[in-house]
Short mmCIF file of C-alpha atoms (C1' of nucleotides) in Angstrom, two decimals:
data_model
loop_
_atom_site.label_atom_id
_atom_site.label_comp_id
_atom_site.label_asym_id
_atom_site.label_seq_id
_atom_site.Cartn_x
_atom_site.Cartn_y
_atom_site.Cartn_z
CA UNK A 1 -18.83 -3.86 -29.29
CA UNK A 2 -20.89 -5.94 -26.87
CA UNK A 3 -20.43 -9.64 -27.40
CA UNK A 4 -23.43 -11.85 -27.07
CA UNK A 5 -23.86 -13.11 -23.50
CA UNK A 6 -21.75 -16.13 -22.74
CA UNK A 7 -23.03 -19.04 -20.74
CA UNK A 8 -20.27 -18.41 -18.23
CA UNK A 9 -21.18 -14.80 -17.50
CA UNK A 10 -22.53 -15.67 -14.07
CA UNK A 11 -19.27 -17.34 -13.15
CA UNK A 12 -17.26 -14.40 -14.43
CA UNK A 13 -19.33 -11.99 -12.37
CA UNK A 14 -18.87 -14.06 -9.24
CA UNK A 15 -15.14 -14.14 -9.80
CA UNK A 16 -14.96 -10.38 -10.28
CA UNK A 17 -16.95 -9.72 -7.12
CA UNK A 18 -14.74 -12.03 -5.11
CA UNK A 19 -11.62 -10.51 -6.65
CA UNK A 20 -12.66 -6.98 -5.72
CA UNK A 21 -13.23 -8.06 -2.14
CA UNK A 22 -9.91 -9.84 -1.83
CA UNK A 23 -7.86 -7.16 -3.54
CA UNK A 24 -9.51 -4.54 -1.33
CA UNK A 25 -8.95 -6.48 1.86
CA UNK A 26 -5.49 -7.91 1.24
CA UNK A 27 -3.77 -5.89 -1.47
CA UNK A 28 -2.39 -7.25 -4.71
CA UNK A 29 0.24 -9.73 -3.58
CA UNK A 30 -1.61 -11.24 -0.61
CA UNK A 31 -4.81 -11.71 -2.58
CA UNK A 32 -4.26 -15.12 -4.17
CA UNK A 33 -6.09 -16.57 -7.11
CA UNK A 34 -6.80 -19.63 -5.01
CA UNK A 35 -8.52 -17.60 -2.31
CA UNK A 36 -10.51 -15.62 -4.84
CA UNK A 37 -11.62 -18.84 -6.53
CA UNK A 38 -12.60 -20.32 -3.19
CA UNK A 39 -14.71 -17.26 -2.37
CA UNK A 40 -16.38 -17.47 -5.77
CA UNK A 41 -16.91 -21.22 -5.34
CA UNK A 42 -15.13 -21.85 -8.61
CA UNK A 43 -12.07 -23.81 -9.58
CA UNK A 44 -8.84 -21.76 -9.59
CA UNK A 45 -8.01 -22.89 -13.09
CA UNK A 46 -11.23 -21.29 -14.30
CA UNK A 47 -10.02 -17.94 -13.08
CA UNK A 48 -6.89 -18.36 -15.16
CA UNK A 49 -8.89 -19.50 -18.13
CA UNK A 50 -11.19 -16.49 -18.01
CA UNK A 51 -8.70 -13.78 -17.21
CA UNK A 52 -5.40 -15.18 -18.40
CA UNK A 53 -3.30 -14.16 -15.43
CA UNK A 54 -3.47 -12.53 -12.05
CA UNK A 55 -2.66 -9.18 -13.64
CA UNK A 56 -5.46 -9.64 -16.14
CA UNK A 57 -7.87 -10.41 -13.34
CA UNK A 58 -6.84 -7.32 -11.45
CA UNK A 59 -7.22 -5.17 -14.54
CA UNK A 60 -10.75 -6.46 -15.02
CA UNK A 61 -11.65 -6.10 -11.35
CA UNK A 62 -10.33 -2.57 -11.03
CA UNK A 63 -12.30 -0.82 -13.73
CA UNK A 64 -13.93 2.10 -12.07
CA UNK A 65 -16.17 5.06 -12.71
CA UNK A 66 -16.05 7.89 -10.18
CA UNK A 67 -19.58 8.87 -11.24
CA UNK A 68 -18.83 12.48 -10.45
CA UNK A 69 -21.90 14.72 -10.38
CA UNK A 70 -22.14 17.76 -12.60
CA UNK A 71 -20.35 20.18 -10.33
CA UNK A 72 -20.59 23.07 -12.76
CA UNK A 73 -24.37 22.95 -12.44
CA UNK A 74 -24.35 23.25 -8.66
CA UNK A 75 -23.78 26.44 -6.72
CA UNK A 76 -20.11 27.40 -7.15
CA UNK A 77 -19.53 27.78 -3.42
CA UNK A 78 -20.80 24.31 -2.54
CA UNK A 79 -18.40 22.44 -4.81
CA UNK A 80 -16.22 21.30 -1.92
CA UNK A 81 -19.11 20.03 0.17
CA UNK A 82 -20.71 18.26 -2.77
CA UNK A 83 -17.47 16.55 -3.63
CA UNK A 84 -16.72 15.34 -0.09
CA UNK A 85 -20.21 13.92 0.23
CA UNK A 86 -19.89 12.19 -3.10
CA UNK A 87 -16.56 10.61 -2.25
CA UNK A 88 -17.75 9.46 1.17
CA UNK A 89 -20.56 7.62 -0.60
CA UNK A 90 -18.27 6.12 -3.20
CA UNK A 91 -15.71 4.94 -0.64
CA UNK A 92 -18.32 3.17 1.36
CA UNK A 93 -20.44 1.65 -1.38
CA UNK A 94 -17.74 0.39 -3.72
CA UNK A 95 -14.68 -1.47 -2.56
CA UNK A 96 -12.84 -1.02 -5.85
CA UNK A 97 -11.45 2.31 -4.71
CA UNK A 98 -10.03 0.71 -1.58
CA UNK A 99 -8.62 -2.11 -3.67
CA UNK A 100 -6.92 0.37 -5.98
CA UNK A 101 -5.54 2.30 -3.05
CA UNK A 102 -4.11 -0.77 -1.37
CA UNK A 103 -2.78 -2.36 -4.53
CA UNK A 104 -1.49 0.90 -5.97
CA UNK A 105 1.20 1.09 -3.33
CA UNK A 106 3.07 -1.94 -4.64
CA UNK A 107 1.55 -2.67 -8.06
CA UNK A 108 2.40 -0.52 -11.04
CA UNK A 109 -0.75 -1.41 -12.97
CA UNK A 110 -2.93 -0.30 -10.08
CA UNK A 111 -1.06 2.98 -9.72
CA UNK A 112 -1.49 3.60 -13.42
CA UNK A 113 -5.18 2.89 -13.22
CA UNK A 114 -5.50 5.51 -10.48
CA UNK A 115 -3.67 7.98 -12.67
CA UNK A 116 -6.11 7.31 -15.48
CA UNK A 117 -9.07 7.95 -13.21
CA UNK A 118 -7.51 11.17 -11.96
CA UNK A 119 -6.62 12.40 -15.42
CA UNK A 120 -9.71 11.24 -17.24
CA UNK A 121 -12.46 11.84 -14.70
CA UNK A 122 -11.37 14.41 -12.11
CA UNK A 123 -8.99 16.70 -14.00
CA UNK A 124 -11.49 17.81 -16.66
CA UNK A 125 -14.00 18.83 -14.03
CA UNK A 126 -11.30 20.61 -12.04
CA UNK A 127 -10.27 22.47 -15.17
CA UNK A 128 -13.81 23.67 -15.67
CA UNK A 129 -14.07 24.87 -12.08
CA UNK A 130 -10.78 26.63 -11.47
CA UNK A 131 -9.87 30.08 -12.82
CA UNK A 132 -7.32 28.75 -15.32
CA UNK A 133 -8.45 25.63 -17.24
CA UNK A 134 -4.82 24.71 -17.84
CA UNK A 135 -4.49 24.13 -14.11
CA UNK A 136 -7.01 21.29 -14.16
CA UNK A 137 -4.46 18.51 -13.59
CA UNK A 138 -2.77 20.40 -10.78
CA UNK A 139 -6.01 21.25 -8.98
CA UNK A 140 -7.25 17.71 -9.43
CA UNK A 141 -4.03 16.31 -7.99
CA UNK A 142 -4.27 18.60 -4.97
CA UNK A 143 -7.84 17.52 -4.33
CA UNK A 144 -6.79 13.90 -4.76
CA UNK A 145 -4.10 14.20 -2.08
CA UNK A 146 -6.72 15.20 0.49
CA UNK A 147 -9.38 12.75 -0.61
CA UNK A 148 -6.99 9.81 -0.87
CA UNK A 149 -5.28 10.73 2.39
CA UNK A 150 -8.58 10.64 4.24
CA UNK A 151 -9.53 7.34 2.60
CA UNK A 152 -6.22 5.83 3.58
CA UNK A 153 -6.37 6.97 7.20
CA UNK A 154 -10.04 6.09 7.64
CA UNK A 155 -10.55 2.90 5.63
CA UNK A 156 -7.12 1.31 5.20
CA UNK A 157 -4.83 2.26 8.07
CA UNK A 158 -7.86 2.75 10.30
CA UNK A 159 -6.41 5.39 12.57
CA UNK A 160 -8.91 5.44 15.47
CA UNK A 161 -9.26 9.23 15.44
CA UNK A 162 -9.96 9.15 11.69
CA UNK A 163 -12.43 6.28 11.96
CA UNK A 164 -14.33 7.99 14.74
CA UNK A 165 -14.95 11.15 12.74
CA UNK A 166 -18.64 11.42 11.97
CA UNK A 167 -19.75 11.87 8.42
CA UNK A 168 -20.65 15.46 9.28
CA UNK A 169 -17.22 16.15 10.71
CA UNK A 170 -15.46 14.79 7.63
CA UNK A 171 -17.62 16.99 5.45
CA UNK A 172 -17.14 20.09 7.56
CA UNK A 173 -13.37 19.75 7.77
CA UNK A 174 -12.62 18.65 4.23
CA UNK A 175 -15.14 20.69 2.23
CA UNK A 176 -13.35 24.04 2.66
CA UNK A 177 -10.06 22.38 1.73
CA UNK A 178 -11.40 20.96 -1.53
CA UNK A 179 -13.24 24.18 -2.23
CA UNK A 180 -9.98 26.07 -2.01
CA UNK A 181 -7.95 23.56 -4.03
CA UNK A 182 -10.49 23.58 -6.86
CA UNK A 183 -11.72 27.17 -7.02
CA UNK A 184 -9.25 29.55 -5.36
CA UNK A 185 -7.58 32.02 -7.67
CA UNK A 186 -4.21 31.26 -6.12
CA UNK A 187 -2.80 29.29 -3.23
CA UNK A 188 -2.81 32.20 -0.84
CA UNK A 189 -6.48 33.05 -0.95
CA UNK B 1 19.90 -0.19 28.51
CA UNK B 2 22.66 0.12 25.91
CA UNK B 3 24.50 -3.12 25.34
CA UNK B 4 28.18 -2.94 24.75
CA UNK B 5 29.02 -2.64 21.04
CA UNK B 6 29.03 -5.98 19.28
CA UNK B 7 31.57 -6.91 16.70
CA UNK B 8 28.78 -7.36 14.20
CA UNK B 9 27.37 -3.86 14.53
CA UNK B 10 28.65 -2.84 11.11
CA UNK B 11 26.87 -5.77 9.50
CA UNK B 12 23.68 -5.00 11.36
CA UNK B 13 23.76 -1.40 10.21
CA UNK B 14 24.29 -2.43 6.61
CA UNK B 15 21.35 -4.81 6.83
CA UNK B 16 19.11 -2.13 8.30
CA UNK B 17 20.03 0.36 5.60
CA UNK B 18 19.36 -2.16 2.86
CA UNK B 19 16.10 -3.19 4.51
CA UNK B 20 14.84 0.39 4.66
CA UNK B 21 15.59 0.83 0.97
CA UNK B 22 13.88 -2.37 -0.07
CA UNK B 23 10.83 -1.93 2.14
CA UNK B 24 10.46 1.63 0.86
CA UNK B 25 10.83 0.65 -2.77
CA UNK B 26 8.89 -2.62 -2.83
CA UNK B 27 6.59 -2.75 0.18
CA UNK B 28 6.55 -5.46 2.81
CA UNK B 29 5.74 -8.58 0.82
CA UNK B 30 7.83 -7.91 -2.26
CA UNK B 31 10.88 -6.98 -0.25
CA UNK B 32 12.53 -10.36 0.32
CA UNK B 33 15.12 -11.21 2.90
CA UNK B 34 17.25 -12.64 0.13
CA UNK B 35 17.24 -9.38 -1.81
CA UNK B 36 17.98 -7.32 1.31
CA UNK B 37 20.89 -9.61 2.16
CA UNK B 38 22.23 -9.30 -1.37
CA UNK B 39 22.10 -5.51 -1.18
CA UNK B 40 23.89 -5.60 2.16
CA UNK B 41 26.43 -8.08 0.78
CA UNK B 42 25.66 -10.46 3.60
CA UNK B 43 24.41 -14.00 3.79
CA UNK B 44 20.61 -14.28 4.07
CA UNK B 45 20.92 -16.57 7.08
CA UNK B 46 22.72 -13.79 8.90
CA UNK B 47 19.70 -11.56 8.56
CA UNK B 48 17.58 -14.22 10.19
CA UNK B 49 20.14 -14.75 12.90
CA UNK B 50 20.28 -11.06 13.77
CA UNK B 51 16.60 -10.17 13.52
CA UNK B 52 14.86 -13.51 14.05
CA UNK B 53 12.27 -13.13 11.31
CA UNK B 54 11.14 -10.88 8.52
CA UNK B 55 8.73 -9.18 10.89
CA UNK B 56 11.51 -8.57 13.38
CA UNK B 57 13.65 -7.04 10.67
CA UNK B 58 10.84 -4.74 9.61
CA UNK B 59 10.21 -3.67 13.18
CA UNK B 60 13.87 -2.76 13.58
CA UNK B 61 14.05 -1.00 10.23
CA UNK B 62 10.91 1.04 10.75
CA UNK B 63 11.73 2.81 13.98
CA UNK B 64 11.17 6.44 13.33
CA UNK B 65 11.33 9.84 14.93
CA UNK B 66 9.35 12.62 13.28
CA UNK B 67 11.73 15.15 14.87
CA UNK B 68 8.94 17.68 15.04
CA UNK B 69 10.11 21.21 15.85
CA UNK B 70 8.74 23.08 18.84
CA UNK B 71 5.66 24.50 17.17
CA UNK B 72 4.38 26.17 20.30
CA UNK B 73 7.46 28.37 20.31
CA UNK B 74 6.94 29.61 16.76
CA UNK B 75 4.49 32.29 15.74
CA UNK B 76 0.99 30.77 16.05
CA UNK B 77 -0.01 31.75 12.54
CA UNK B 78 2.96 30.07 10.85
CA UNK B 79 2.31 26.63 12.31
CA UNK B 80 0.96 25.27 9.02
CA UNK B 81 3.85 26.54 6.95
CA UNK B 82 6.44 25.30 9.41
CA UNK B 83 4.87 21.88 9.48
CA UNK B 84 4.66 21.47 5.70
CA UNK B 85 8.28 22.52 5.30
CA UNK B 86 9.32 20.08 8.00
CA UNK B 87 7.47 17.17 6.46
CA UNK B 88 8.80 17.90 2.99
CA UNK B 89 12.30 17.65 4.42
CA UNK B 90 11.55 14.46 6.32
CA UNK B 91 9.94 12.76 3.32
CA UNK B 92 12.91 13.46 1.15
CA UNK B 93 15.73 12.78 3.56
CA UNK B 94 14.50 9.58 5.19
CA UNK B 95 12.99 6.67 3.30
CA UNK B 96 11.54 5.07 6.42
CA UNK B 97 8.39 7.15 6.11
CA UNK B 98 7.88 5.93 2.56
CA UNK B 99 8.55 2.37 3.68
CA UNK B 100 5.95 2.69 6.42
CA UNK B 101 3.46 4.17 4.01
CA UNK B 102 3.92 1.40 1.45
CA UNK B 103 4.05 -1.42 3.95
CA UNK B 104 1.25 -0.05 6.11
CA UNK B 105 -1.27 -0.75 3.39
CA UNK B 106 -0.92 -4.52 3.66
CA UNK B 107 1.02 -5.14 6.86
CA UNK B 108 -0.63 -4.77 10.23
CA UNK B 109 2.60 -4.14 12.11
CA UNK B 110 3.46 -1.25 9.81
CA UNK B 111 0.03 0.29 10.19
CA UNK B 112 0.34 0.02 13.94
CA UNK B 113 3.74 1.66 13.90
CA UNK B 114 2.24 4.60 12.00
CA UNK B 115 -0.49 4.85 14.60
CA UNK B 116 2.12 4.99 17.34
CA UNK B 117 3.94 7.82 15.60
CA UNK B 118 0.70 9.72 15.13
CA UNK B 119 -0.42 9.21 18.70
CA UNK B 120 2.92 9.63 20.40
CA UNK B 121 4.54 12.36 18.37
CA UNK B 122 1.94 14.41 16.51
CA UNK B 123 -1.16 14.26 18.70
CA UNK B 124 0.47 15.83 21.79
CA UNK B 125 1.66 18.80 19.76
CA UNK B 126 -1.73 19.13 18.09
CA UNK B 127 -3.36 19.10 21.50
CA UNK B 128 -1.15 21.96 22.63
CA UNK B 129 -1.97 24.00 19.54
CA UNK B 130 -5.71 23.61 19.13
CA UNK B 131 -8.32 25.34 21.28
CA UNK B 132 -9.37 22.18 23.10
CA UNK B 133 -6.48 19.93 24.18
CA UNK B 134 -8.82 16.93 24.18
CA UNK B 135 -9.09 17.31 20.42
CA UNK B 136 -5.38 16.60 19.93
CA UNK B 137 -5.89 13.13 18.40
CA UNK B 138 -8.61 14.35 16.07
CA UNK B 139 -6.66 17.38 14.87
CA UNK B 140 -3.53 15.27 14.44
CA UNK B 141 -5.46 12.71 12.39
CA UNK B 142 -6.86 15.42 10.13
CA UNK B 143 -3.41 16.85 9.55
CA UNK B 144 -2.11 13.35 8.89
CA UNK B 145 -4.70 12.74 6.18
CA UNK B 146 -3.40 15.71 4.21
CA UNK B 147 0.29 15.08 4.83
CA UNK B 148 0.09 11.36 4.07
CA UNK B 149 -2.12 11.97 1.05
CA UNK B 150 0.43 14.31 -0.47
CA UNK B 151 3.26 11.89 0.30
CA UNK B 152 1.36 9.06 -1.35
CA UNK B 153 0.52 11.01 -4.49
CA UNK B 154 3.96 12.59 -4.81
CA UNK B 155 6.38 9.89 -3.72
CA UNK B 156 4.58 6.56 -4.03
CA UNK B 157 1.92 6.74 -6.73
CA UNK B 158 3.90 9.49 -8.47
CA UNK B 159 0.99 11.29 -10.06
CA UNK B 160 2.72 13.56 -12.60
CA UNK B 161 0.79 16.66 -11.51
CA UNK B 162 1.75 16.00 -7.88
CA UNK B 163 5.38 15.30 -8.70
CA UNK B 164 5.66 18.49 -10.73
CA UNK B 165 4.50 20.71 -7.89
CA UNK B 166 7.40 22.86 -6.75
CA UNK B 167 8.35 22.90 -3.13
CA UNK B 168 6.93 26.41 -2.88
CA UNK B 169 3.62 25.32 -4.38
CA UNK B 170 3.27 22.43 -1.96
CA UNK B 171 3.92 24.78 0.92
CA UNK B 172 1.54 27.45 -0.30
CA UNK B 173 -1.33 25.06 -0.93
CA UNK B 174 -0.97 22.81 2.10
CA UNK B 175 0.06 25.29 4.78
CA UNK B 176 -3.39 26.95 5.11
CA UNK B 177 -4.98 23.50 5.27
CA UNK B 178 -2.79 22.30 8.13
CA UNK B 179 -3.10 25.66 9.83
CA UNK B 180 -6.86 25.28 9.85
CA UNK B 181 -6.86 21.62 10.92
CA UNK B 182 -4.57 22.34 13.85
CA UNK B 183 -5.64 25.75 15.10
CA UNK B 184 -9.17 26.59 13.93
CA UNK B 185 -11.76 26.91 16.69
CA UNK B 186 -14.17 24.79 14.69
CA UNK B 187 -14.44 23.21 11.26
CA UNK B 188 -16.31 26.09 9.73
CA UNK B 189 -13.85 28.87 10.39
"C1'" DG C 1 -16.80 -26.07 -19.61
"C1'" DT C 2 -14.83 -28.25 -15.50
"C1'" DC C 3 -11.52 -30.36 -12.87
"C1'" DT C 4 -7.07 -33.14 -11.48
"C1'" DA C 5 -2.40 -33.23 -11.43
"C1'" DT C 6 1.64 -31.11 -11.54
"C1'" DA C 7 5.34 -28.20 -13.33
"C1'" DA C 8 8.48 -24.48 -12.08
"C1'" DT C 9 9.53 -20.93 -8.84
"C1'" DT C 10 10.15 -18.62 -4.84
"C1'" DC C 11 9.85 -17.70 -0.12
"C1'" DG C 12 10.80 -17.79 5.04
"C1'" DA C 13 13.03 -20.46 8.17
"C1'" DT C 14 16.19 -24.17 10.19
"C1'" DA C 15 20.06 -27.50 10.99
"C1'" DG C 16 24.58 -28.11 11.31
"C1'" DA C 17 29.54 -28.05 9.60
"C1'" DC C 18 33.54 -25.16 10.15
"C1'" DG D 1 30.27 -15.53 13.45
"C1'" DT D 2 29.74 -17.28 8.78
"C1'" DC D 3 28.17 -20.17 5.33
"C1'" DT D 4 26.06 -24.45 2.70
"C1'" DA D 5 22.35 -27.16 2.15
"C1'" DT D 6 17.83 -27.92 2.50
"C1'" DC D 7 13.05 -28.30 4.34
"C1'" DG D 8 8.24 -27.32 3.87
"C1'" DA D 9 4.95 -24.47 2.25
"C1'" DA D 10 2.89 -21.47 -0.92
"C1'" DT D 11 2.45 -19.29 -5.33
"C1'" DT D 12 1.26 -18.64 -10.54
"C1'" DA D 13 0.60 -21.08 -14.41
"C1'" DT D 14 0.04 -25.09 -17.68
"C1'" DA D 15 -1.18 -29.73 -19.71
"C1'" DG D 16 -4.50 -32.76 -20.45
"C1'" DA D 17 -8.35 -36.10 -19.07
"C1'" DC D 18 -13.35 -36.18 -19.01
#
DNA sequence: GTCTATAATTCGATAGAC
DNA sequence: GTCTATCGAATTATAGAC
């Protein structure tokens, strides 16, 4: 499947890096191909040539792997804590998640990509953790509401009180919530 | 403070209603003044005349009152449930909250408006509920992460598993979370 | 592969007749 | 108050020279 390396691979990588930054910072519509090209020190027409259209560029720039750890292997009662710590790291090391979050609010392709990640990467693990495997999608969605809500308040909307939370505080407050969403036998436990 | 009714009040109201719909459905940048005017069956130049600019129109269309009930009066252990029920109603009856959520991701004025609502309307109540009144902003921000995250997943991104949750399920899963964020003595209780 | 030039739209905003 | 006409700027995308 892997093509032989093209001579333009360096340019393509620079474009993708610049695109991720711009989409993360400005959202889909405000991030212009011109600005991305300027950041990448490349002619705008090259971006079109390589990725066909703005949508194609976004699709390429928004591929993402959650890199979830093997939660089943860890102690069952530390699932929530492990997950919060993992997401804190991912939010802060990779701007693609922020880009998806910002763009997903107004761009259908971005919203769909988030759905794919949820369904393909988080739901299976949730199904393995919760009492009824059939509830995987539901448990994953619940966990996503809390994780995405924190990301939005802390990294996008930048509510002062959410930004000022220490890493430890985020972990301590959110871990029990995720633990319950993913492992509780029913909502009232 | 109240000016005498202008002859154009009906037009202004129609514009505001159309603006709320468009901003909620499309976000700030994709919602055009031309489209809003068309929906309101009014000339686009009238919108500019009445509200000065697109930003002015958004500011007028995004005024919002959470209409929070008097939580201190209710039974202390039903605070979470009461709050989830209230927000479910507000999300579904008033599109301004969705508009703010969508627009807040790329528009600074919208994000600021959300901060005002959090600080002015939710934080005081949180301060009255939690053990240490000084923690009002922090507790309110935590509650907001969960409430906004659910709204995003259910009404904006429309994750199937989040959309399919019944009203009862949303209440049962989220109520204990909000209860803990707002009333727990510390994160680990 | 790279760049210039430009097509084709669309937008917010303004000027001015009536 | 209402509308027509239009400006000026910005966008994605394309055609074609080198």
